[in-house]
Amino acid sequence: MILPIVAHGHPVLKQVGEDFPQGDPAVARLIEDMFETMYASSGVGLAGQQVGVTGRIFVIDATPFAEDGADAEGFRKAFVNPHIVAYEGGKVPFEEGCLSFPGLREVVERPESVRIQYYDEQWNFHEEEYSGILARIIQHEYDHVEGVVFIDRISTLRRTLLGRKLKEISEGHVDADYRMVFARQKKSRKRG
Ligand code: NI
């Protein structure tokens, strides 16, 4: 089932996710819906908060970034109850976008590598290290489960300059080809 995506300005994006109960069978269906939603909106990653879920979960298919790293090709994974246990390496700049911020792209600096613990959809535990483009995508999605969005990681000045654009997004004045939920929509707008 394709779920509507929560837009910037909605308080759920600021909520820190809580671990799902160990072995929770509802997680498999949620992962299926999240992948379906992500593909329908041409995203490379989607976190629970973006579909109104405050459990710790995100899904990734990094294939569209195959040019930025060979390991991205076919990298399709669900991360349940993820916890980053180490950030390593120097900060690297990279232009990011986010399904909750249609039309916005900003350069964000993030550490080169991460070590992350998580469960997969069958509740098998993993601890893995990622670098490059995969570490980039994982950190962006992991931020969502911590209630952090990518514009929280740009300069205050830059964020101030984006004020009008951010207000427009929160009020539903966006050009997105997928269904969204807005916290501050003033009146219903017809969307194609
Ligand atoms: Ni995002």
Coordinates of N, CA, C and O and ligand atoms in Angstrom, one line a residue:
M1 N 0.8 -1.2 0.0 CA 0.0 0.0 0.0 C 0.9 1.2 0.0 O 1.8 1.4 0.8
I2 N 0.6 2.2 -0.9 CA 1.4 3.4 -1.0 C 0.8 4.3 0.1 O -0.4 4.6 0.2
L3 N 1.7 4.8 1.0 CA 1.3 5.7 2.1 C 1.6 7.2 1.7 O 2.6 7.4 0.9
P4 N 0.9 8.1 2.2 CA 1.2 9.5 1.9 C 2.4 9.9 2.7 O 2.7 9.4 3.8
I5 N 3.2 10.8 2.1 CA 4.5 11.2 2.7 C 4.3 12.5 3.5 O 3.8 13.5 3.0
V6 N 4.8 12.5 4.7 CA 4.7 13.7 5.6 C 5.6 14.8 5.1 O 6.8 14.6 4.9
A7 N 5.1 16.0 5.0 CA 5.9 17.1 4.5 C 6.5 17.9 5.7 O 6.0 17.8 6.8
H8 N 7.6 18.6 5.4 CA 8.3 19.5 6.4 C 7.3 20.3 7.1 O 6.3 20.8 6.5
G9 N 7.4 20.5 8.4 CA 6.5 21.3 9.2 C 5.6 20.5 10.1 O 5.1 20.9 11.0
H10 N 5.5 19.2 9.7 CA 4.7 18.3 10.5 C 5.5 17.8 11.7 O 6.6 17.4 11.6
P11 N 4.9 17.9 12.9 CA 5.6 17.6 14.1 C 6.2 16.1 14.2 O 7.2 15.9 14.9
V12 N 5.6 15.2 13.5 CA 6.1 13.8 13.5 C 7.5 13.7 13.0 O 8.3 12.9 13.5
L13 N 7.9 14.7 12.2 CA 9.3 14.6 11.6 C 10.3 15.0 12.7 O 11.5 14.8 12.6
K14 N 9.8 15.6 13.8 CA 10.7 16.0 14.9 C 10.8 14.9 16.0 O 11.4 15.1 17.1
Q15 N 10.0 13.9 15.9 CA 9.9 12.9 17.0 C 11.0 11.9 16.9 O 11.3 11.3 15.8
V16 N 11.6 11.6 18.0 CA 12.7 10.6 18.1 C 12.0 9.2 18.1 O 11.1 9.0 18.9
G17 N 12.4 8.3 17.2 CA 11.8 7.0 17.1 C 12.2 6.1 18.3 O 13.2 6.2 18.9
E18 N 11.2 5.2 18.6 CA 11.5 4.2 19.7 C 11.6 2.9 19.0 O 10.9 2.6 18.0
D19 N 12.4 2.0 19.7 CA 12.6 0.6 19.1 C 11.2 -0.1 19.1 O 10.4 0.0 20.0
F20 N 11.0 -0.9 18.0 CA 9.9 -1.8 17.9 C 10.1 -2.9 18.9 O 11.3 -3.3 19.2
P21 N 9.0 -3.5 19.5 CA 9.2 -4.7 20.3 C 9.9 -5.8 19.5 O 9.6 -6.0 18.3
Q22 N 10.9 -6.5 20.1 CA 11.6 -7.5 19.5 C 10.7 -8.5 18.8 O 9.8 -9.1 19.4
G23 N 10.9 -8.8 17.5 CA 10.1 -9.8 16.8 C 8.8 -9.3 16.3 O 8.0 -10.1 15.8
D24 N 8.4 -8.0 16.5 CA 7.1 -7.5 16.1 C 6.8 -7.9 14.7 O 7.4 -7.5 13.8
P25 N 5.7 -8.7 14.5 CA 5.3 -9.2 13.2 C 4.8 -8.1 12.3 O 4.7 -8.3 11.1
A26 N 4.4 -7.0 12.9 CA 3.8 -5.9 12.0 C 4.8 -5.2 11.2 O 4.5 -4.5 10.2
V27 N 6.1 -5.4 11.5 CA 7.2 -4.7 10.9 C 7.3 -5.1 9.4 O 7.6 -4.3 8.5
A28 N 7.1 -6.4 9.1 CA 7.3 -6.9 7.8 C 6.3 -6.2 6.8 O 6.7 -5.8 5.7
R29 N 5.1 -6.0 7.2 CA 4.1 -5.4 6.3 C 4.5 -3.9 6.2 O 4.3 -3.3 5.1
L30 N 4.9 -3.3 7.3 CA 5.3 -1.9 7.2 C 6.5 -1.7 6.2 O 6.5 -0.7 5.4
I31 N 7.4 -2.6 6.3 CA 8.6 -2.5 5.4 C 8.1 -2.6 3.9 O 8.6 -1.8 3.0
E32 N 7.2 -3.5 3.7 CA 6.6 -3.7 2.3 C 6.0 -2.4 1.8 O 6.3 -1.9 0.7
D33 N 5.2 -1.8 2.7 CA 4.5 -0.5 2.3 C 5.5 0.6 2.1 O 5.3 1.5 1.3
M34 N 6.6 0.6 3.0 CA 7.5 1.7 2.9 C 8.3 1.6 1.6 O 8.6 2.6 0.9
F35 N 8.7 0.4 1.2 CA 9.4 0.2 -0.1 C 8.5 0.6 -1.3 O 8.9 1.4 -2.2
E36 N 7.2 0.2 -1.2 CA 6.3 0.6 -2.3 C 6.1 2.1 -2.3 O 6.1 2.7 -3.4
T37 N 6.0 2.7 -1.2 CA 5.9 4.2 -1.1 C 7.1 4.9 -1.7 O 7.0 5.8 -2.4
M38 N 8.3 4.4 -1.3 CA 9.6 5.0 -1.7 C 9.7 4.9 -3.2 O 10.1 5.8 -3.9
Y39 N 9.4 3.7 -3.8 CA 9.6 3.5 -5.2 C 8.6 4.4 -6.0 O 8.9 5.0 -7.0
A40 N 7.4 4.5 -5.4 CA 6.3 5.3 -6.1 C 6.7 6.8 -6.2 O 6.2 7.5 -7.0
S41 N 7.6 7.2 -5.2 CA 7.9 8.6 -5.2 C 9.4 8.8 -5.7 O 10.0 9.9 -5.5
S42 N 10.0 7.8 -6.3 CA 11.3 7.8 -6.8 C 12.4 8.2 -5.8 O 13.3 8.9 -6.1
G43 N 12.2 7.8 -4.5 CA 13.1 8.1 -3.5 C 14.2 7.0 -3.4 O 14.0 5.9 -3.9
V44 N 15.3 7.3 -2.8 CA 16.3 6.2 -2.5 C 16.3 5.8 -1.1 O 17.0 4.8 -0.7
G45 N 15.5 6.5 -0.2 CA 15.4 6.1 1.2 C 14.1 6.7 1.7 O 13.6 7.7 1.2
L46 N 13.6 6.0 2.8 CA 12.4 6.5 3.4 C 12.4 6.0 4.9 O 12.7 4.9 5.1
A47 N 12.1 7.0 5.8 CA 12.1 6.6 7.2 C 10.7 6.6 7.7 O 9.8 7.2 7.1
G48 N 10.5 5.9 8.8 CA 9.2 5.8 9.4 C 8.5 7.1 9.6 O 7.3 7.3 9.3
Q49 N 9.2 8.1 10.2 CA 8.7 9.4 10.5 C 8.0 10.0 9.3 O 7.0 10.7 9.4
Q50 N 8.5 9.7 8.1 CA 8.0 10.3 6.8 C 6.7 9.7 6.4 O 6.0 10.2 5.5
V51 N 6.3 8.6 7.0 CA 5.0 8.0 6.8 C 4.2 8.0 8.1 O 3.2 7.2 8.3
G52 N 4.6 8.8 9.1 CA 3.8 9.0 10.3 C 4.1 7.9 11.4 O 3.3 7.8 12.3
V53 N 5.1 7.2 11.2 CA 5.4 6.1 12.1 C 6.6 6.5 13.0 O 7.7 7.0 12.5
T54 N 6.5 6.4 14.3 CA 7.6 6.9 15.2 C 8.5 5.7 15.7 O 9.3 5.9 16.6
G55 N 8.3 4.5 15.2 CA 9.2 3.4 15.5 C 10.5 3.6 14.7 O 10.5 4.4 13.7
R56 N 11.6 3.0 15.2 CA 12.9 3.2 14.5 C 12.9 2.3 13.3 O 13.1 1.1 13.4
I57 N 12.8 2.9 12.1 CA 12.8 2.1 10.9 C 13.1 2.9 9.7 O 12.7 4.1 9.6
F58 N 13.9 2.4 8.7 CA 14.0 3.1 7.4 C 14.4 2.0 6.4 O 14.9 0.9 6.7
V59 N 14.1 2.4 5.2 CA 14.4 1.5 4.0 C 15.2 2.3 3.0 O 15.1 3.5 2.9
I60 N 16.0 1.5 2.3 CA 16.9 2.2 1.3 C 17.0 1.3 0.1 O 17.1 0.1 0.2
D61 N 17.0 1.9 -1.1 CA 17.4 1.3 -2.3 C 18.3 2.3 -3.0 O 17.9 3.3 -3.6
A62 N 19.6 2.1 -2.9 CA 20.6 3.0 -3.4 C 21.0 3.0 -4.8 O 21.8 3.7 -5.3
T63 N 20.3 2.0 -5.6 CA 20.6 1.8 -7.0 C 20.7 3.1 -7.8 O 21.7 3.2 -8.6
P64 N 19.8 4.1 -7.6 CA 20.0 5.3 -8.5 C 21.3 6.1 -8.3 O 21.7 6.9 -9.1
F65 N 22.0 5.7 -7.2 CA 23.3 6.4 -6.9 C 24.5 5.5 -7.3 O 25.6 5.7 -6.9
A66 N 24.3 4.5 -8.2 CA 25.3 3.6 -8.6 C 26.5 4.4 -9.2 O 27.7 3.9 -9.1
E67 N 26.3 5.5 -9.8 CA 27.4 6.3 -10.4 C 28.3 6.9 -9.3 O 29.5 7.2 -9.5
D68 N 27.8 7.0 -8.1 CA 28.5 7.6 -7.0 C 29.2 6.5 -6.1 O 30.0 6.8 -5.2
G69 N 29.0 5.3 -6.4 CA 29.7 4.2 -5.7 C 29.1 2.8 -6.2 O 27.9 2.6 -6.2
A70 N 30.0 2.0 -6.6 CA 29.6 0.7 -7.2 C 28.8 -0.2 -6.2 O 27.9 -0.9 -6.6
D71 N 29.1 0.0 -4.9 CA 28.3 -0.7 -3.9 C 26.8 -0.3 -3.8 O 26.0 -1.0 -3.1
A72 N 26.5 0.8 -4.4 CA 25.1 1.3 -4.4 C 24.2 0.5 -5.3 O 23.0 0.3 -5.0
E73 N 24.7 -0.1 -6.3 CA 23.9 -0.9 -7.3 C 23.3 -2.1 -6.6 O 24.0 -2.9 -6.0
G74 N 22.0 -2.1 -6.6 CA 21.3 -3.3 -6.0 C 21.3 -3.3 -4.5 O 20.8 -4.3 -3.9
F75 N 21.7 -2.2 -3.8 CA 21.7 -2.2 -2.4 C 20.3 -1.8 -1.9 O 19.9 -0.7 -1.9
R76 N 19.6 -2.9 -1.5 CA 18.2 -2.7 -1.1 C 18.1 -3.3 0.3 O 18.3 -4.5 0.5
K77 N 17.8 -2.5 1.3 CA 17.8 -3.0 2.7 C 16.8 -2.3 3.6 O 16.5 -1.1 3.4
A78 N 16.2 -3.0 4.5 CA 15.4 -2.4 5.6 C 16.2 -2.4 6.8 O 16.9 -3.4 7.1
F79 N 16.2 -1.3 7.6 CA 16.9 -1.2 8.9 C 15.9 -1.0 10.0 O 15.2 0.0 10.0
V80 N 15.7 -2.0 10.8 CA 14.8 -2.0 11.9 C 15.5 -1.8 13.2 O 16.6 -2.4 13.4
N81 N 15.0 -0.9 14.1 CA 15.7 -0.6 15.3 C 17.2 -0.2 15.1 O 18.1 -0.8 15.8
P82 N 17.5 0.6 14.1 CA 18.9 1.0 13.9 C 19.5 1.8 15.0 O 18.8 2.7 15.6
H83 N 20.8 1.6 15.2 CA 21.5 2.4 16.2 C 22.9 2.6 15.6 O 23.6 1.6 15.5
I84 N 23.3 3.8 15.3 CA 24.7 4.1 14.8 C 25.5 4.1 16.1 O 25.3 4.8 17.0
V85 N 26.6 3.2 16.0 CA 27.4 3.1 17.2 C 28.7 3.9 17.0 O 29.5 4.1 18.0
A86 N 29.1 4.3 15.8 CA 30.3 5.1 15.6 C 30.2 5.8 14.3 O 29.7 5.3 13.3
Y87 N 30.7 7.1 14.3 CA 30.9 7.9 13.1 C 32.4 8.0 12.9 O 33.1 8.3 13.9
E88 N 32.9 7.8 11.7 CA 34.3 7.8 11.5 C 34.7 8.6 10.2 O 33.9 8.8 9.3
G89 N 35.9 9.1 10.2 CA 36.4 9.8 9.1 C 36.0 11.3 9.0 O 35.2 11.8 9.9
G90 N 36.6 12.0 8.1 CA 36.4 13.5 8.0 C 35.0 13.8 7.4 O 34.4 12.9 6.9
K91 N 34.6 15.0 7.5 CA 33.3 15.4 7.0 C 33.4 15.6 5.5 O 34.4 16.2 4.9
V92 N 32.4 15.1 4.8 CA 32.3 15.1 3.3 C 31.1 15.9 2.9 O 30.0 15.6 3.4
P93 N 31.2 16.9 2.0 CA 30.0 17.6 1.5 C 29.3 16.8 0.4 O 30.0 16.2 -0.5
F94 N 28.0 16.9 0.3 CA 27.3 16.2 -0.8 C 25.9 16.8 -0.8 O 25.3 17.1 0.2
E95 N 25.4 17.0 -2.0 CA 24.0 17.6 -2.2 C 23.0 16.5 -1.9 O 22.9 15.5 -2.5
E96 N 22.1 16.9 -1.0 CA 21.0 15.9 -0.6 C 19.6 16.5 -0.9 O 19.4 17.7 -1.0
G97 N 18.7 15.6 -1.1 CA 17.3 16.0 -1.2 C 16.5 15.1 -0.3 O 17.1 14.2 0.4
C98 N 15.2 15.3 -0.1 CA 14.4 14.6 0.8 C 13.0 14.6 0.4 O 12.5 15.7 0.0
L99 N 12.3 13.4 0.4 CA 10.9 13.4 0.0 C 10.0 14.3 0.8 O 8.9 14.7 0.3
S100 N 10.4 14.6 2.0 CA 9.6 15.5 2.8 C 9.8 17.0 2.5 O 9.1 17.9 3.0
F101 N 10.7 17.2 1.6 CA 11.1 18.6 1.2 C 11.1 18.7 -0.4 O 12.2 18.9 -1.0
P102 N 9.9 18.5 -1.0 CA 10.0 18.5 -2.5 C 10.6 19.8 -3.1 O 10.4 20.9 -2.6
G103 N 11.5 19.5 -4.1 CA 12.1 20.7 -4.8 C 13.3 21.3 -4.1 O 13.9 22.2 -4.6
L104 N 13.7 20.8 -2.9 CA 14.8 21.4 -2.2 C 16.0 20.5 -2.3 O 15.9 19.3 -2.0
R105 N 17.2 21.1 -2.6 CA 18.4 20.3 -2.6 C 19.4 21.2 -1.9 O 19.6 22.4 -2.2
E106 N 20.1 20.6 -0.9 CA 21.1 21.4 -0.1 C 22.4 20.5 0.1 O 22.3 19.3 0.3
V107 N 23.5 21.2 0.1 CA 24.8 20.5 0.4 C 24.9 20.3 1.9 O 24.7 21.3 2.7
V108 N 25.1 19.1 2.3 CA 25.2 18.7 3.7 C 26.5 18.0 4.0 O 27.0 17.2 3.2
E109 N 27.2 18.4 5.0 CA 28.5 17.7 5.4 C 28.2 16.6 6.4 O 27.5 16.9 7.4
R110 N 28.8 15.4 6.1 CA 28.6 14.3 7.0 C 29.9 13.5 7.1 O 30.6 13.5 6.1
P111 N 30.1 12.8 8.2 CA 31.3 11.9 8.3 C 31.3 10.9 7.2 O 30.2 10.5 6.7
E112 N 32.5 10.5 6.9 CA 32.7 9.6 5.7 C 32.1 8.1 6.0 O 31.6 7.5 5.1
S113 N 32.2 7.7 7.3 CA 31.8 6.3 7.5 C 31.0 6.2 8.8 O 31.1 7.0 9.7
V114 N 30.2 5.1 8.9 CA 29.4 4.8 10.1 C 29.5 3.3 10.4 O 29.6 2.5 9.5
R115 N 29.3 3.0 11.6 CA 29.1 1.6 12.1 C 27.7 1.6 12.7 O 27.4 2.4 13.5
I116 N 26.9 0.7 12.2 CA 25.5 0.7 12.6 C 25.0 -0.7 13.0 O 25.4 -1.7 12.4
Q117 N 24.2 -0.8 14.0 CA 23.6 -2.0 14.4 C 22.1 -1.9 14.1 O 21.5 -0.9 14.3
Y118 N 21.5 -3.0 13.6 CA 20.1 -3.0 13.2 C 19.6 -4.4 13.0 O 20.4 -5.4 13.0
Y119 N 18.3 -4.6 12.9 CA 17.7 -5.9 12.6 C 17.1 -5.8 11.1 O 16.7 -4.7 10.7
D120 N 17.2 -6.9 10.4 CA 16.5 -6.9 9.1 C 15.1 -7.3 9.2 O 14.6 -7.5 10.4
E121 N 14.4 -7.5 8.1 CA 12.9 -7.7 8.2 C 12.6 -9.1 8.8 O 11.5 -9.3 9.2
Q122 N 13.6 -10.0 8.9 CA 13.4 -11.3 9.5 C 13.9 -11.3 11.0 O 14.0 -12.3 11.6
W123 N 14.2 -10.1 11.5 CA 14.6 -9.9 12.9 C 16.0 -10.6 13.1 O 16.3 -11.1 14.2
N124 N 16.8 -10.6 12.1 CA 18.2 -11.0 12.3 C 19.0 -9.8 12.6 O 18.9 -8.8 12.0
F125 N 19.9 -9.9 13.6 CA 20.7 -8.8 14.0 C 22.0 -8.6 13.1 O 22.5 -9.6 12.7
H126 N 22.3 -7.4 12.8 CA 23.5 -7.1 12.1 C 24.3 -5.9 12.7 O 23.7 -5.0 13.2
E127 N 25.6 -6.0 12.6 CA 26.4 -4.8 12.8 C 27.4 -4.7 11.7 O 28.1 -5.6 11.3
E128 N 27.3 -3.5 11.0 CA 28.0 -3.4 9.7 C 28.6 -2.0 9.6 O 28.2 -1.0 10.3
E129 N 29.6 -1.9 8.8 CA 30.3 -0.6 8.6 C 30.1 -0.1 7.1 O 30.2 -1.0 6.2
Y130 N 29.7 1.1 7.0 CA 29.5 1.6 5.6 C 30.3 2.9 5.4 O 30.5 3.7 6.4
S131 N 30.7 3.1 4.2 CA 31.3 4.4 3.9 C 30.8 4.9 2.5 O 30.0 4.2 1.9
G132 N 31.3 6.1 2.1 CA 30.9 6.6 0.8 C 29.4 6.9 0.7 O 28.7 7.3 1.7
I133 N 28.8 6.6 -0.5 CA 27.4 7.0 -0.7 C 26.5 6.2 0.2 O 25.4 6.8 0.6
L134 N 26.8 5.0 0.5 CA 25.9 4.2 1.4 C 25.9 4.8 2.8 O 24.8 5.0 3.4
A135 N 27.0 5.3 3.3 CA 27.1 5.9 4.6 C 26.3 7.2 4.6 O 25.6 7.6 5.5
R136 N 26.3 7.9 3.4 CA 25.6 9.2 3.2 C 24.1 8.9 3.4 O 23.4 9.6 4.1
I137 N 23.6 8.0 2.6 CA 22.1 7.7 2.6 C 21.7 7.2 4.0 O 20.7 7.6 4.5
I138 N 22.5 6.3 4.5 CA 22.1 5.7 5.9 C 22.1 6.9 6.9 O 21.1 6.9 7.7
Q139 N 23.0 7.8 6.9 CA 23.0 8.9 7.9 C 21.8 9.8 7.7 O 21.2 10.2 8.7
H140 N 21.4 10.1 6.4 CA 20.3 10.9 6.2 C 19.0 10.2 6.8 O 18.2 10.9 7.5
E141 N 18.8 8.9 6.5 CA 17.7 8.2 7.0 C 17.7 8.1 8.5 O 16.7 8.2 9.2
Y142 N 18.9 7.8 9.0 CA 19.1 7.6 10.4 C 18.7 8.9 11.2 O 18.1 8.8 12.2
D143 N 19.1 10.0 10.6 CA 18.7 11.3 11.2 C 17.2 11.4 11.4 O 16.7 11.8 12.4
H144 N 16.4 10.9 10.4 CA 14.9 11.0 10.4 C 14.5 10.2 11.7 O 13.6 10.7 12.4
V145 N 15.0 9.0 11.9 CA 14.5 8.3 13.1 C 15.0 8.9 14.4 O 14.4 8.6 15.5
E146 N 15.9 9.8 14.3 CA 16.3 10.6 15.5 C 15.6 12.0 15.6 O 15.9 12.8 16.4
G147 N 14.6 12.2 14.7 CA 13.9 13.4 14.7 C 14.6 14.6 14.1 O 14.3 15.8 14.3
V148 N 15.6 14.3 13.2 CA 16.5 15.3 12.6 C 16.3 15.3 11.1 O 16.2 14.2 10.5
V149 N 16.2 16.4 10.5 CA 16.1 16.5 9.0 C 17.3 17.2 8.5 O 18.0 17.9 9.2
F150 N 17.5 17.1 7.1 CA 18.8 17.5 6.6 C 19.0 19.0 6.7 O 20.2 19.5 6.8
I151 N 17.9 19.8 6.7 CA 18.2 21.2 6.8 C 18.6 21.6 8.3 O 19.0 22.8 8.5
D152 N 18.5 20.7 9.2 CA 19.0 20.9 10.6 C 20.5 20.9 10.5 O 21.2 21.3 11.5
R153 N 21.1 20.4 9.5 CA 22.5 20.2 9.4 C 23.2 21.2 8.4 O 24.3 21.1 8.0
I154 N 22.4 22.3 8.0 CA 23.0 23.3 7.2 C 23.2 24.6 8.1 O 22.7 24.6 9.2
S155 N 23.8 25.6 7.6 CA 24.1 26.8 8.4 C 22.8 27.5 8.7 O 21.8 27.5 8.0
T156 N 22.8 28.2 9.9 CA 21.6 29.0 10.3 C 21.3 30.0 9.2 O 20.1 30.3 8.8
L157 N 22.3 30.6 8.6 CA 22.1 31.7 7.6 C 21.4 31.1 6.4 O 20.5 31.6 5.9
R158 N 22.0 29.9 6.0 CA 21.4 29.3 4.8 C 19.9 28.9 5.0 O 19.1 29.1 4.2
R159 N 19.7 28.4 6.2 CA 18.3 28.0 6.6 C 17.4 29.2 6.6 O 16.2 29.2 6.2
T160 N 17.9 30.3 7.1 CA 17.1 31.6 7.1 C 16.8 32.0 5.7 O 15.6 32.4 5.4
L161 N 17.8 31.9 4.8 CA 17.5 32.2 3.4 C 16.5 31.4 2.7 O 15.8 31.8 1.8
L162 N 16.3 30.2 3.2 CA 15.3 29.2 2.7 C 14.0 29.4 3.3 O 13.0 28.7 3.0
G163 N 13.8 30.4 4.2 CA 12.6 30.5 5.0 C 11.3 30.5 4.2 O 10.4 29.7 4.5
R164 N 11.2 31.3 3.1 CA 10.0 31.3 2.3 C 9.7 30.0 1.7 O 8.6 29.5 1.8
K165 N 10.7 29.4 1.1 CA 10.6 28.1 0.5 C 10.1 27.0 1.5 O 9.2 26.2 1.2
L166 N 10.7 27.0 2.7 CA 10.3 26.1 3.7 C 8.8 26.3 4.2 O 8.1 25.3 4.4
K167 N 8.4 27.6 4.3 CA 7.1 27.9 4.6 C 6.1 27.4 3.6 O 5.1 26.8 3.9
E168 N 6.5 27.6 2.3 CA 5.6 27.1 1.2 C 5.4 25.6 1.3 O 4.3 25.0 1.1
I169 N 6.5 24.8 1.6 CA 6.5 23.4 1.7 C 5.5 23.0 2.8 O 4.6 22.2 2.6
S170 N 5.7 23.6 4.0 CA 4.8 23.3 5.1 C 3.4 23.6 4.9 O 2.5 22.9 5.5
E171 N 3.1 24.5 4.0 CA 1.7 24.9 3.8 C 1.1 24.2 2.6 O 0.0 24.4 2.2
G172 N 1.9 23.3 2.0 CA 1.4 22.5 0.9 C 1.5 23.1 -0.5 O 1.0 22.6 -1.5
H173 N 2.3 24.2 -0.6 CA 2.5 24.8 -1.9 C 3.7 24.1 -2.5 O 4.8 24.7 -2.6
V174 N 3.6 22.9 -2.9 CA 4.7 22.1 -3.5 C 4.3 21.5 -4.8 O 3.1 21.3 -5.0
D175 N 5.3 21.1 -5.5 CA 5.0 20.5 -6.8 C 5.6 19.0 -6.7 O 6.7 18.8 -7.2
A176 N 4.8 18.2 -6.0 CA 5.3 16.8 -5.9 C 4.3 15.9 -6.6 O 3.1 16.1 -6.6
D177 N 4.9 14.8 -7.2 CA 4.0 13.9 -8.0 C 3.7 12.7 -7.1 O 3.4 11.6 -7.6
Y178 N 3.7 12.9 -5.8 CA 3.2 11.8 -4.9 C 2.4 12.5 -3.8 O 2.4 13.7 -3.6
R179 N 1.6 11.7 -3.1 CA 0.6 12.1 -2.1 C 1.4 12.6 -0.9 O 2.3 11.8 -0.4
M180 N 1.0 13.7 -0.3 CA 1.7 14.2 0.9 C 0.7 14.6 2.0 O -0.5 14.9 1.7
V181 N 1.2 14.7 3.2 CA 0.4 15.2 4.4 C 1.1 16.4 4.8 O 2.3 16.5 5.1
F182 N 0.3 17.5 5.0 CA 0.8 18.8 5.5 C 0.2 19.2 6.8 O -1.0 19.0 7.0
A183 N 1.0 19.7 7.7 CA 0.6 20.1 9.0 C -0.2 21.4 9.0 O -1.1 21.6 9.7
R184 N 0.3 22.3 8.1 CA -0.2 23.7 8.1 C -1.0 24.1 6.9 O -1.0 25.2 6.5
Q185 N -1.5 23.1 6.2 CA -2.2 23.4 4.9 C -3.4 24.3 5.2 O -4.3 24.0 6.1
K186 N -3.5 25.4 4.5 CA -4.6 26.4 4.8 C -5.9 26.0 4.2 O -6.9 26.1 4.7
K187 N -5.8 25.6 2.9 CA -7.0 25.1 2.3 C -6.6 24.0 1.3 O -5.4 23.9 1.0
S188 N -7.6 23.2 0.9 CA -7.2 22.1 0.1 C -6.8 22.6 -1.3 O -7.4 23.5 -1.9
R189 N -5.8 22.0 -1.8 CA -5.3 22.3 -3.2 C -5.4 21.1 -4.0 O -5.0 20.0 -3.6
K190 N -5.8 21.3 -5.2 CA -5.8 20.1 -6.1 C -4.4 19.8 -6.6 O -3.7 20.8 -7.0
R191 N -4.1 18.6 -6.6 CA -2.7 18.2 -7.0 C -2.8 17.2 -8.1 O -3.6 16.3 -8.0
G192 N -2.0 17.3 -9.0 CA -2.0 16.3 -10.1 C -1.1 15.1 -9.8 O -0.5 15.1 -8.8
Ligands
NI1 NI 14.8 12.5 4.0

